[in-house]
Coordinates of C-alpha atoms and ligand atoms in Angstrom, one line a residue:
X43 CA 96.6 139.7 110.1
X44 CA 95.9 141.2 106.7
X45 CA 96.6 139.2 103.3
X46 CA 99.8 140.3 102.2
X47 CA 100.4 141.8 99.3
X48 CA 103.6 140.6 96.9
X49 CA 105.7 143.1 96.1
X50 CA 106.2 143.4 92.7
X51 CA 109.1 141.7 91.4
X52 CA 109.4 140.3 94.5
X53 CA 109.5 135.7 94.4
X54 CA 105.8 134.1 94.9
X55 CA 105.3 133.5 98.4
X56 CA 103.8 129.7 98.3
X57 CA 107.6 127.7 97.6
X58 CA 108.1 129.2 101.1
X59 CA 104.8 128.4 102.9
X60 CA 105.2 125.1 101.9
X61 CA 108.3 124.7 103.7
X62 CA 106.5 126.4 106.4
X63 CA 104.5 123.4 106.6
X64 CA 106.5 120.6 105.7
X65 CA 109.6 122.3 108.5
X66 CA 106.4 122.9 110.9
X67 CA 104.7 119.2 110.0
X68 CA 108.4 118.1 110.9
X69 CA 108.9 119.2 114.0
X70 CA 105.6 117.8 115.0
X71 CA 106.3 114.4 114.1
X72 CA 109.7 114.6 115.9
X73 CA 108.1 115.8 119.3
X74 CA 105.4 113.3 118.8
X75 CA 107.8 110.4 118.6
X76 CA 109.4 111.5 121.5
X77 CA 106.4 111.8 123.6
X78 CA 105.4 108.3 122.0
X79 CA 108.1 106.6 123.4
X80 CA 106.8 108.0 127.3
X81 CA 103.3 106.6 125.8
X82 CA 103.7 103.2 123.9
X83 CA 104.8 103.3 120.0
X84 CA 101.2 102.8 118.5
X85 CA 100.7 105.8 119.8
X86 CA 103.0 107.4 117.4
X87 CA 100.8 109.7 114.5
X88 CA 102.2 107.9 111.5
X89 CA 101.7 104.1 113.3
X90 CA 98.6 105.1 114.8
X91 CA 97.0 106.3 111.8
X92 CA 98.5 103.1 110.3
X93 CA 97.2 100.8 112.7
X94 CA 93.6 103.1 112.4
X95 CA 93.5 102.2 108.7
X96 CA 94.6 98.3 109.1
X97 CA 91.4 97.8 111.7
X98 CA 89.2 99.5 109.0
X99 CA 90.5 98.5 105.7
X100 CA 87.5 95.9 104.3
X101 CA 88.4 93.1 104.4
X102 CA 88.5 92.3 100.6
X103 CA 91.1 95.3 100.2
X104 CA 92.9 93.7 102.9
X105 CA 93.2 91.0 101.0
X106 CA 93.9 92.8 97.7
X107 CA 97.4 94.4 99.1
X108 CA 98.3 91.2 100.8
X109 CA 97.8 89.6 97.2
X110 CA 99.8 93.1 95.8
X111 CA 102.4 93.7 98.6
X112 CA 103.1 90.4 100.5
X113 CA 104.9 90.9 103.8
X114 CA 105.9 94.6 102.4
X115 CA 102.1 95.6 102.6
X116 CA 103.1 97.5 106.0
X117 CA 106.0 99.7 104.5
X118 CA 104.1 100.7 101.4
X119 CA 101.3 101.5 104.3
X120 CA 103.3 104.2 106.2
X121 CA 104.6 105.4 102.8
X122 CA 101.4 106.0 101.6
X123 CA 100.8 108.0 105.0
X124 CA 103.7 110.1 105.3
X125 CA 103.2 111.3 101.3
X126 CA 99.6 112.2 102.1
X127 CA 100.9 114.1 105.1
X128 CA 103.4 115.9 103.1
X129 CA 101.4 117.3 101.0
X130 CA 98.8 117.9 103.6
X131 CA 101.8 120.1 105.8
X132 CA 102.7 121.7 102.3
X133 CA 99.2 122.9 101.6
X134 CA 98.6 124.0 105.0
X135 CA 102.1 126.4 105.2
X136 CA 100.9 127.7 101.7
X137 CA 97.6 128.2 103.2
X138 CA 98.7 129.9 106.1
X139 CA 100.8 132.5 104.3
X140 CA 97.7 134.3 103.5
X141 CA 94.8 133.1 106.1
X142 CA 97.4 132.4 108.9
X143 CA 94.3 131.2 111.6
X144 CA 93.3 128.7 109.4
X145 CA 96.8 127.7 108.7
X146 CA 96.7 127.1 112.3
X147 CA 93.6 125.2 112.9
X148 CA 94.2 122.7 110.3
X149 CA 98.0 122.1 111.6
X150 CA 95.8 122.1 114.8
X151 CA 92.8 119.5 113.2
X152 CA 96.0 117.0 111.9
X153 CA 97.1 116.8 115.8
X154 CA 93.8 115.9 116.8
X155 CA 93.2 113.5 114.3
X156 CA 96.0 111.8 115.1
X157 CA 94.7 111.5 118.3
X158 CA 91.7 110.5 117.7
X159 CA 93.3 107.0 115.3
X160 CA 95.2 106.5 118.3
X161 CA 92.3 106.5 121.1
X162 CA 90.6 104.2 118.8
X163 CA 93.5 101.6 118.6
X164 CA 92.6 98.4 121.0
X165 CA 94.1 98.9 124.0
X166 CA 94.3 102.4 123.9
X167 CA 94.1 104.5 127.1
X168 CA 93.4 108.3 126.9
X169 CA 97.7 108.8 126.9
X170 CA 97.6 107.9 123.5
X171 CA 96.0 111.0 122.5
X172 CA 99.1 112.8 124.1
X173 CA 102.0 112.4 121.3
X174 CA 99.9 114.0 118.6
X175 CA 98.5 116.7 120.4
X176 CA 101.5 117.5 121.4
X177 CA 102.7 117.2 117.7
X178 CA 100.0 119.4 116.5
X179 CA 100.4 121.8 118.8
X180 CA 104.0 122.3 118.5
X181 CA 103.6 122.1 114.2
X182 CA 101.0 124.9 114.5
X183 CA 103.4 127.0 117.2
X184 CA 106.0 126.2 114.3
X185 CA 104.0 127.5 111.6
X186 CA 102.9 130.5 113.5
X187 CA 106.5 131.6 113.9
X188 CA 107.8 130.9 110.4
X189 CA 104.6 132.6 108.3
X190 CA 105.2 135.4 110.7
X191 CA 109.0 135.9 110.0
X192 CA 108.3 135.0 106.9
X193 CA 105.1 137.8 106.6
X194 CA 107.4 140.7 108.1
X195 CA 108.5 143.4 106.4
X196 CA 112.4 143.8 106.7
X197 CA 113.9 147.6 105.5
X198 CA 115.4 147.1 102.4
X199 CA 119.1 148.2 102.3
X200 CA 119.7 151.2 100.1
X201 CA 116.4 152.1 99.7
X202 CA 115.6 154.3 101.9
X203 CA 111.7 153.5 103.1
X204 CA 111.4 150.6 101.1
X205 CA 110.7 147.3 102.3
X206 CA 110.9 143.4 101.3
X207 CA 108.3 141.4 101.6
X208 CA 110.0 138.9 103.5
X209 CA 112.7 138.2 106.0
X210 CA 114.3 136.0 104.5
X211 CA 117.4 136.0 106.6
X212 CA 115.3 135.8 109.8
X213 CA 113.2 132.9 107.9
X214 CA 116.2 130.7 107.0
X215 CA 117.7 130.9 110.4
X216 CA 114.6 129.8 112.0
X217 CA 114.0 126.6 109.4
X218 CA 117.6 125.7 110.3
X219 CA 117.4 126.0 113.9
X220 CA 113.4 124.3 113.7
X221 CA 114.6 121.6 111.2
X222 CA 118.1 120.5 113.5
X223 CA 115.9 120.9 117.1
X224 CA 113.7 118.3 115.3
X225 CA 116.3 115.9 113.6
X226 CA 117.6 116.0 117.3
X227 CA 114.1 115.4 118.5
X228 CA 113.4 112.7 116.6
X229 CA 116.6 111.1 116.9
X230 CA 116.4 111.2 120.9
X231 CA 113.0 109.5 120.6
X232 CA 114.5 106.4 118.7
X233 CA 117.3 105.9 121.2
X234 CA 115.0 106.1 123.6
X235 CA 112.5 103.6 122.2
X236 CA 115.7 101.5 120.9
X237 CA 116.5 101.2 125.2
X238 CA 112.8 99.9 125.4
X239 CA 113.2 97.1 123.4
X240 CA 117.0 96.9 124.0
X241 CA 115.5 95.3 127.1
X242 CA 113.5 92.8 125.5
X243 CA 116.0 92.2 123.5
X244 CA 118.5 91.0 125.7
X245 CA 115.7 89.2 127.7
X246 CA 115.2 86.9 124.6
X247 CA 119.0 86.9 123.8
X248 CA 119.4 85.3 127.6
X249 CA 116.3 83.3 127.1
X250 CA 117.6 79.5 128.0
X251 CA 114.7 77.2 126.7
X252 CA 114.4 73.9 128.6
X253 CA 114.8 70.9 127.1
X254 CA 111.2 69.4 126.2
X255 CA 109.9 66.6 128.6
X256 CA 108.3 65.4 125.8
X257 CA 110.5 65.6 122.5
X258 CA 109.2 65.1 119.2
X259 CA 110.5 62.1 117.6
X260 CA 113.1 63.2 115.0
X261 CA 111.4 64.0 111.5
X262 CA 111.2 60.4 109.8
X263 CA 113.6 59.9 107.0
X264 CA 112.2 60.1 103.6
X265 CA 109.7 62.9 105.0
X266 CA 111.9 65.9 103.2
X267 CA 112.8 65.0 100.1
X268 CA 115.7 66.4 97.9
X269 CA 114.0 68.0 94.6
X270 CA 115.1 71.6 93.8
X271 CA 112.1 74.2 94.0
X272 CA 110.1 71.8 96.8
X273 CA 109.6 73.6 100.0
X274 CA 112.0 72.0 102.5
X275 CA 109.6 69.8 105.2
X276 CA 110.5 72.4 108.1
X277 CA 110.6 75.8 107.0
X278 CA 113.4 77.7 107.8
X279 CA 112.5 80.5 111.0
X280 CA 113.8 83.2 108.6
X281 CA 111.2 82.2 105.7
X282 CA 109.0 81.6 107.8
X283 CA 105.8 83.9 106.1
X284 CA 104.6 86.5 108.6
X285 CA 100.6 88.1 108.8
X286 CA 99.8 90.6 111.3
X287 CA 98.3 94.0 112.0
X288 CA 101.6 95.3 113.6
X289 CA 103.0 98.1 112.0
X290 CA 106.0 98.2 114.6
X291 CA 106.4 94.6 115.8
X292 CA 105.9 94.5 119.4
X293 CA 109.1 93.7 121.1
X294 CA 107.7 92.2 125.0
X295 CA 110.5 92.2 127.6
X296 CA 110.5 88.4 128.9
X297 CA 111.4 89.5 132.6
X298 CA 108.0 91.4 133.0
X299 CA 105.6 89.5 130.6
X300 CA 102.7 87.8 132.4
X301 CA 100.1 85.8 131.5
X302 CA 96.2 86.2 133.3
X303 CA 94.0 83.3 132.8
X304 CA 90.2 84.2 133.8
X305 CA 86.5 83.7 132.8
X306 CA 83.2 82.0 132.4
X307 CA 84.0 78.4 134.3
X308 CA 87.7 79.4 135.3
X309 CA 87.5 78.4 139.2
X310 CA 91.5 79.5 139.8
X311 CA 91.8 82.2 137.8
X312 CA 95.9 82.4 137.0
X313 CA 98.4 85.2 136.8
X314 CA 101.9 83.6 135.8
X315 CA 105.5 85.1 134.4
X316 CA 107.7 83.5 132.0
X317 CA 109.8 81.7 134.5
X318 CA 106.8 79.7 136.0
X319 CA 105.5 78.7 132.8
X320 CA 108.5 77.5 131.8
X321 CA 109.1 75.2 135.1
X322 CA 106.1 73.4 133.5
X323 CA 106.2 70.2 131.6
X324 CA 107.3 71.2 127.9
X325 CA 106.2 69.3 124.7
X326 CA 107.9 69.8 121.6
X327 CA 105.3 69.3 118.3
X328 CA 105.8 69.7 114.4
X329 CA 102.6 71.9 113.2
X330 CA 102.3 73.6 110.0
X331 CA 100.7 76.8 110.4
X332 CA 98.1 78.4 107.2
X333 CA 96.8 81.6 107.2
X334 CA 93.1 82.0 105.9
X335 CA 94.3 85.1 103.8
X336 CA 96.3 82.5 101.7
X337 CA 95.1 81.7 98.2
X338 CA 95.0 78.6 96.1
X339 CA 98.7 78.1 95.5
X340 CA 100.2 81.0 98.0
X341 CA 102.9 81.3 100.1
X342 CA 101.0 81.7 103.4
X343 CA 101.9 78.5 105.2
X344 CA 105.0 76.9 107.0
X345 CA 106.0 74.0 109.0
X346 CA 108.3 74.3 112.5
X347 CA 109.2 72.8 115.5
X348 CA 107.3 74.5 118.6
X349 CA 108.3 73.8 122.1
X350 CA 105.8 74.9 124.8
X351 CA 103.2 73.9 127.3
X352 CA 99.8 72.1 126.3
X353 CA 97.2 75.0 126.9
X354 CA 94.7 72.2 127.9
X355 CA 96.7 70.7 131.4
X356 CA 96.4 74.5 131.7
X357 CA 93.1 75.1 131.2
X358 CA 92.3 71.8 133.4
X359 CA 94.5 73.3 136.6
X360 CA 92.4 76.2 136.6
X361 CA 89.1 74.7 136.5
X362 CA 87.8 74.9 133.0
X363 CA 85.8 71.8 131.4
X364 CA 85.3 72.1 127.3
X365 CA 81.3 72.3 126.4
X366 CA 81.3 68.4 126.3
X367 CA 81.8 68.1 129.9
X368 CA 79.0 70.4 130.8
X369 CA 81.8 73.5 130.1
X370 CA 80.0 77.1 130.3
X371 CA 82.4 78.9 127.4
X372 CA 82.9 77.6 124.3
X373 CA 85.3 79.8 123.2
X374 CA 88.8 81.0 124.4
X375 CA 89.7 84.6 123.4
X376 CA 93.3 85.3 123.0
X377 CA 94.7 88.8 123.3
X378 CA 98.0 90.0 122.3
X379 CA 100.1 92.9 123.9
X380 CA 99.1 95.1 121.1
X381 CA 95.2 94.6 121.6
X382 CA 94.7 91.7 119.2
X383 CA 92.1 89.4 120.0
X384 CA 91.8 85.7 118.7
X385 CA 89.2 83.0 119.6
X386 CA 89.3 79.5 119.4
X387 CA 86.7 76.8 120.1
X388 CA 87.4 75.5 124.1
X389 CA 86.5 72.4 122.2
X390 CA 89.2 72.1 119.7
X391 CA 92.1 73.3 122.1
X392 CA 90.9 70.5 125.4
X393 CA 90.1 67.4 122.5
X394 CA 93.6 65.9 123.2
X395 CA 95.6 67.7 120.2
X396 CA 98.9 69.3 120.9
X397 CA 97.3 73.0 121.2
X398 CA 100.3 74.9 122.9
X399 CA 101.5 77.9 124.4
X400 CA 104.4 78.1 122.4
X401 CA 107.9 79.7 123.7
X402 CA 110.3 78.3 120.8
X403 CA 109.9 78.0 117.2
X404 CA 112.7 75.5 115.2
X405 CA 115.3 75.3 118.0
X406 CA 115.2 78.9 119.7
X407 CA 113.3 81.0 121.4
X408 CA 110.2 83.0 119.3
X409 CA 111.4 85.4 117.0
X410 CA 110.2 88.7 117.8
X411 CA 108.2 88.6 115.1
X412 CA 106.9 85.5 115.4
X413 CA 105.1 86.8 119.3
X414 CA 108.4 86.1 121.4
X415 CA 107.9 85.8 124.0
X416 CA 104.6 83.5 124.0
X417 CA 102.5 82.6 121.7
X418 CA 99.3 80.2 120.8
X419 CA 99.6 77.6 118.1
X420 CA 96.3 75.1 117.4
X421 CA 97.1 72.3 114.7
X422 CA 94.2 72.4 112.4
X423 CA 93.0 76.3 112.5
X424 CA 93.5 78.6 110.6
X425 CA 96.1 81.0 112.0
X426 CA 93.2 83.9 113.0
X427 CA 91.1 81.7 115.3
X428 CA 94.0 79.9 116.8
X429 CA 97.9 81.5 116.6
X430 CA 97.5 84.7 118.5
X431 CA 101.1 86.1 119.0
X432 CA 102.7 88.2 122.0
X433 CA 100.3 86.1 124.2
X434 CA 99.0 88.2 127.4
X435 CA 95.6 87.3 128.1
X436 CA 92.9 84.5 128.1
X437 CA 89.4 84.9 128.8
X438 CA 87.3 82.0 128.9
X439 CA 83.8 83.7 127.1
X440 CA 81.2 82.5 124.2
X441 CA 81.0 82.5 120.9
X442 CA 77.4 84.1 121.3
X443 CA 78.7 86.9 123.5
X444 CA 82.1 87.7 121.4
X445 CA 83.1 88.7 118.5
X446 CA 86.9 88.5 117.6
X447 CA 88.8 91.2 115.9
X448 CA 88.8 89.0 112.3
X449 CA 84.8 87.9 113.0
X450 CA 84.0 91.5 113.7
X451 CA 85.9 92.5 109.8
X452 CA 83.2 89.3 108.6
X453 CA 85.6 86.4 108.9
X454 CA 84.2 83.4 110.0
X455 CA 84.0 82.7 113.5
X456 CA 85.3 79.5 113.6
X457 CA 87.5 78.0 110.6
X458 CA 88.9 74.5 110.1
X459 CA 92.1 74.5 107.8
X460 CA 90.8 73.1 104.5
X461 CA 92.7 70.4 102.6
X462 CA 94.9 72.3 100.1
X463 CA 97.7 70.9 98.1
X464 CA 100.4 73.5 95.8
X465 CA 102.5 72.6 93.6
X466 CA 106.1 74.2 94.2
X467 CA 108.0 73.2 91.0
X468 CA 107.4 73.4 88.0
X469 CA 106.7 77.1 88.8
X470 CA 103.9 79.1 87.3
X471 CA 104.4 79.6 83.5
X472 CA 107.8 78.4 83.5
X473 CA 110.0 76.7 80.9
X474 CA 111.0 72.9 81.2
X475 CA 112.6 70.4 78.8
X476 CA 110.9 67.6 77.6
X477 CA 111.1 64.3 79.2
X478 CA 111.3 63.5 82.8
X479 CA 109.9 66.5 84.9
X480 CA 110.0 66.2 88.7
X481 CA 106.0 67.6 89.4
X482 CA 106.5 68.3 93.2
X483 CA 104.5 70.3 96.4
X484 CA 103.2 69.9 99.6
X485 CA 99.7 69.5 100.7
X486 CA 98.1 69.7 104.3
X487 CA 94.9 68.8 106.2
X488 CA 96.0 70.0 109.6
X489 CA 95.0 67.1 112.4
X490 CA 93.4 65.3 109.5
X491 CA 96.6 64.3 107.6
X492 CA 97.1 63.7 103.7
X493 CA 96.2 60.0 102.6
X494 CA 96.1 61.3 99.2
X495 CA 97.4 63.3 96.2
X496 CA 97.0 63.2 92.3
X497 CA 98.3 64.8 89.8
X498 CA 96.6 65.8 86.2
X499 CA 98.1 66.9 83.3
X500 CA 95.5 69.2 80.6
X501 CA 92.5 67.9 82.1
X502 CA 93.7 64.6 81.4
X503 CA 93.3 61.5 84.5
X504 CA 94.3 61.9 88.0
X505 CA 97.4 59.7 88.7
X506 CA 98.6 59.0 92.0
X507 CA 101.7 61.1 93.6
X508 CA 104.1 59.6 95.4
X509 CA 104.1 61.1 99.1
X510 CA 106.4 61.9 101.6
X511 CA 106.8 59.9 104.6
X512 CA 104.5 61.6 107.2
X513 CA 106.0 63.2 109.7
X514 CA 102.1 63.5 111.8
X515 CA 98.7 64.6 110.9
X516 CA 99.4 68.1 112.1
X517 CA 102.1 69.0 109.6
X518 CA 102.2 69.3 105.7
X519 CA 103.3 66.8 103.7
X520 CA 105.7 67.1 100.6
X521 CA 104.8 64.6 97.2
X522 CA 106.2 64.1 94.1
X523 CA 105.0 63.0 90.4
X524 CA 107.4 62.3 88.0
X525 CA 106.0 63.6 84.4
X526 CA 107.0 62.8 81.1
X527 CA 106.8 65.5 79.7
X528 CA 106.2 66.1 75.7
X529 CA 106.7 69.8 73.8
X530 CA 103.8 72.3 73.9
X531 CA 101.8 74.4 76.7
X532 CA 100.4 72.3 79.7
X533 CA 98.2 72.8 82.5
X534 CA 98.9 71.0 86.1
X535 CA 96.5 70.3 88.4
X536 CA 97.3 69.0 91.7
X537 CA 94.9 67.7 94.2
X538 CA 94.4 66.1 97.9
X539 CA 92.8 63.5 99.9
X540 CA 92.6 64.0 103.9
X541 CA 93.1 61.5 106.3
X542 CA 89.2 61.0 106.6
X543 CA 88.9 60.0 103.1
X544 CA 87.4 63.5 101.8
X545 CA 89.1 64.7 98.5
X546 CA 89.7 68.4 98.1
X547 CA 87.2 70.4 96.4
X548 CA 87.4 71.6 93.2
X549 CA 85.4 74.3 93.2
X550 CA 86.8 77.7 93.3
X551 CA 86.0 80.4 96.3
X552 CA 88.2 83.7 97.4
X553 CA 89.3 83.3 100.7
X554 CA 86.7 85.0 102.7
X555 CA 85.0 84.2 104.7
X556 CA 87.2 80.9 106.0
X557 CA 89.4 80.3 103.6
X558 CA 90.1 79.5 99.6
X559 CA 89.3 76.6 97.4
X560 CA 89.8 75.2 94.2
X561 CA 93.0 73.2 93.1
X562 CA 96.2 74.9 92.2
X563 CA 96.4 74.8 88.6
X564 CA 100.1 75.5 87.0
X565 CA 100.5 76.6 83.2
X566 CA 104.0 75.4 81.7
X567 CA 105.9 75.8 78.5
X568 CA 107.6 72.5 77.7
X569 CA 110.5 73.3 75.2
X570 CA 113.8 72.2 75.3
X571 CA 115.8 74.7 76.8
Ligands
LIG278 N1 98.9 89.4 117.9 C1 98.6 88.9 116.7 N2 98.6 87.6 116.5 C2 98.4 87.0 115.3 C3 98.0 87.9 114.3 C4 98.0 89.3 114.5 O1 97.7 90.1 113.6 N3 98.3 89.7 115.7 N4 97.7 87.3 113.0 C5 97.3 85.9 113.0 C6 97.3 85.3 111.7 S1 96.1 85.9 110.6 C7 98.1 84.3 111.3 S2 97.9 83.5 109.9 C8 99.3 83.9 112.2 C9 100.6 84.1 111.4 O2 101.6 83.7 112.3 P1 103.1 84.0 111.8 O3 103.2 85.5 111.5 O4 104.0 83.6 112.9 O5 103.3 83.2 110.6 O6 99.3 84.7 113.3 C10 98.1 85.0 113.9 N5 98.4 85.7 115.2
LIG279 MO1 96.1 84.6 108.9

């Protein structure tokens, strides 16, 4: 086709070829989500190129929009996405106006990159390239049909032999049709995905945990004390922080989840559902959980209650010895439903501490989020070598032959939880009045314990905090100081002492590669109020 050429007087032809694009970029989305629910969701464009840019974001920005976004890093994600692709579809329709093959091939070149985000997901078979082919191929028939309406020449009533430039009649009737076949589209692909996990829905809603054959002992009195502003000792399941690389969270349908055991040393490899893992003998365990993303001070951390199975009678029934008994593998590799893998030292998990296979978190079953319907939870690891949710796999392997999904983005292989204390209230640069000031945190040393924690004021001597009662090694543990507290700016300084005597660091260091020192330090602005 030739260039057209604008009438004169006639309107600018680009407003239209960019709703060309954005009606044709539409439509492809809309048939790609529908063919995504037939595939699996991550292998919808927007999520896949989502998920494409979470595995390889460096790890340092990573850590820069967990800092900037918190929990809503994922929405601001696909926001991101879907504005890029906007103006992407708009450029393309204007573009196709007057070279409409190359308007084509680029509508065409979106589709395929799509695909090619979503082959490289983990877990990705070659049907994930399917949805945004499809999407591409149906945005570029789109954009054929509108630039061509839109491109021919209409006669122009009352003037005999003249023409428009456009059909615009013919134009609007075919973004009408193109935009509602697509809102239905679209709409048919989330009830359709909604029934998917409408299913695993109601498999966790009929989910009846047993009671545990081992209970935990209730949590001691005096362990969870009342002072405004402290974290409560067990953190509620709702506030519970969240970290993963799911951009849709995976909702498993209990009734066909299984669970394959296999590797280096496993002599009775294992293949169980839900319902015989649950006819096992059930511990229930308090375990605060840290992530290694969190930062002197931050939010990522939280106590529960977990019921589940200890992963070492497991790991025992199938054959597997830990390197100290002449073991082959010294590391287990998790893998989740959505490809995640996490490994944890054999060692740590068969050394007699409460590592589970978790199926209930503070008196229910897993919370979707949270890796309903099984996940692992190590006391003493740092969440990315030890808490891999929506449990499917374990592979017995070494740490010499595999590479996690975190080691292979340069986090440390293995990482102990470090002893951290924060304090929760006063809060950062806030205003208190002079004279008795409640100084209060938590502080944990997974599997260590806290023995310890002191409290400075400006630089000035550490003085002992009062702590908690202790509910166990594996969990945090809350402490108070009560401050007198005189007019004028002051610094706080909090710091801990682990069960094995060692005091907390006071050296500063970011958070990569196993996780962030330092002691929290708290600037307040005594006044009276
Ligand atoms: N499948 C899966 N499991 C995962 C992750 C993940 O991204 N995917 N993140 C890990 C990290 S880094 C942490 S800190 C914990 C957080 O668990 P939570 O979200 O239940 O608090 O989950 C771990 N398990
Ligand atoms: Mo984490």
């Amino acid at each position: 086709m030739e260039p057209v050429e604008r009438a004169r007087g006639a309107r600018p032809l680009w407003p239209a070829g960019a709703v060309c694009g954005l009606v044709a970029a539409f439509a492809g989305l809309a048939v790609a989500s529908l063919a995504a629910v037939a595939v699996r969701p991550e292998s919808a464009p927007l999520t896949a190129v989502g998920g494409a840019v979470v595995d390889r974001t460096p790890a340092a920005v990573k850590e820069w929009a967990i800092r900037t976004f918190g929990t809503s890093d994922k929405p601001v994600l696909t926001l991101g996405i879907t504005v890029v692709l906007a103006v992407l579809a708009a450029a393309t329709g204007v573009l196709a106006v007057h070279r409409l093959h190359t308007g084509l091939a680029l509508a065409g070149a979106v589709g395929v990159l799509g695909a090619v985000a979503a082959l490289g997901r983990p877990e990705a078979s070659w049907r994930d390239a399917l949805p945004s082919l499809a999407g591409g191929a149906v945005a570029a028939g789109v954009l054929y049909l509108l630039v061509t309406t839109l491109r021919r020449p209409r006669p122009a009533p009352g003037r005999p032999g003249g023409t428009w430039p456009m059909d615009r009649r013919g134009f609007g009737r075919i973004v009408t049709a193109t935009v509602a076949a697509s809102a239905v589209a679209g709409l048919a692909g989330r009830r359709l995905g909604a029934h998917g996990s409408a299913r695993a829905t109601a498999s966790r809603a009929d989910l009846v945990l047993p009671p545990p054959a081992v209970p935990a002992p209730p949590v001691p009195a005096g362990a969870d004390l009342p002072i405004p502003g402290l974290s409560p000792f067990i953190t509620p399941t709702g506030d519970f922080y969240r970290v993963d690389t799911a951009l849709v969270v995976p909702r498993v349908d209990a009734g066909t989840w299984r669970l394959t055991l296999r590797g280096d040393g496993v002599a009775r490899p294992l293949s169980l559902d839900l319902r015989t893992l649950l006819a096992r003998p059930l511990v229930e365990h308090d375990v605060t959980l840290t992530c290694v993303s969190n930062e002197v001070g931050g939010p990522y951390a939280g106590n529960a209650r977990w019921l589940g199975v200890r992963l070492a009678d497991l790991l025992r029934e199938a054959g597997v010895r830990p390197p100290s008994e002449g073991g082959p593998a010294d590391q287990l590799v998790a893998r989740s439903v959505d490809g995640m893998t996490i490994g944890t030292p054999v060692e740590a998990v068969m050394d007699g501490r409460d590592a589970l296979l978790a199926v209930g978190m503070n008196g229910a079953p897993l919370p979707f989020a949270h890796g309903f319907p099984v996940r692992m939870v190590v006391p003493g690891l740092y969440g990315y070598v030890s808490a891999c949710k929506w449990l499917t796999e374990l592979r017995l392997t070494t740490f010499a032959a595999y590479d996690a999904y975190w080691v292979r983005r340069s986090w440390a292989q293995q990482a102990v939880v470090k002893t951290q204390s924060r304090i929760d209230t006063p809060r950062p640069f806030g205003r208190v009045s002079p004279g008795r000031v409640m100084v209060a945190g938590v502080a944990w040393a997974q599997h260590r314990g806290i023995s310890r924690v002191e409290v400075r004021v400006d630089d000035g001597p550490w003085s002992p905090a009062r702590l908690a009662a202790a509910d166990g090694v594996d969990t945090w543990r809350q402490w108070v100081w009560p401050w007198d507290a005189v007019p004028g700016g002051h610094t706080l300084q909090v710091r801990a002492t682990d069960g094995s005597g060692r005091t907390q660091t006071g050296t500063r260091s970011g958070t990569l590669p196993d996780g962030a020192t330092g002691w929290h330090t708290v600037t307040v602005d005594v006044r009276p109020l």
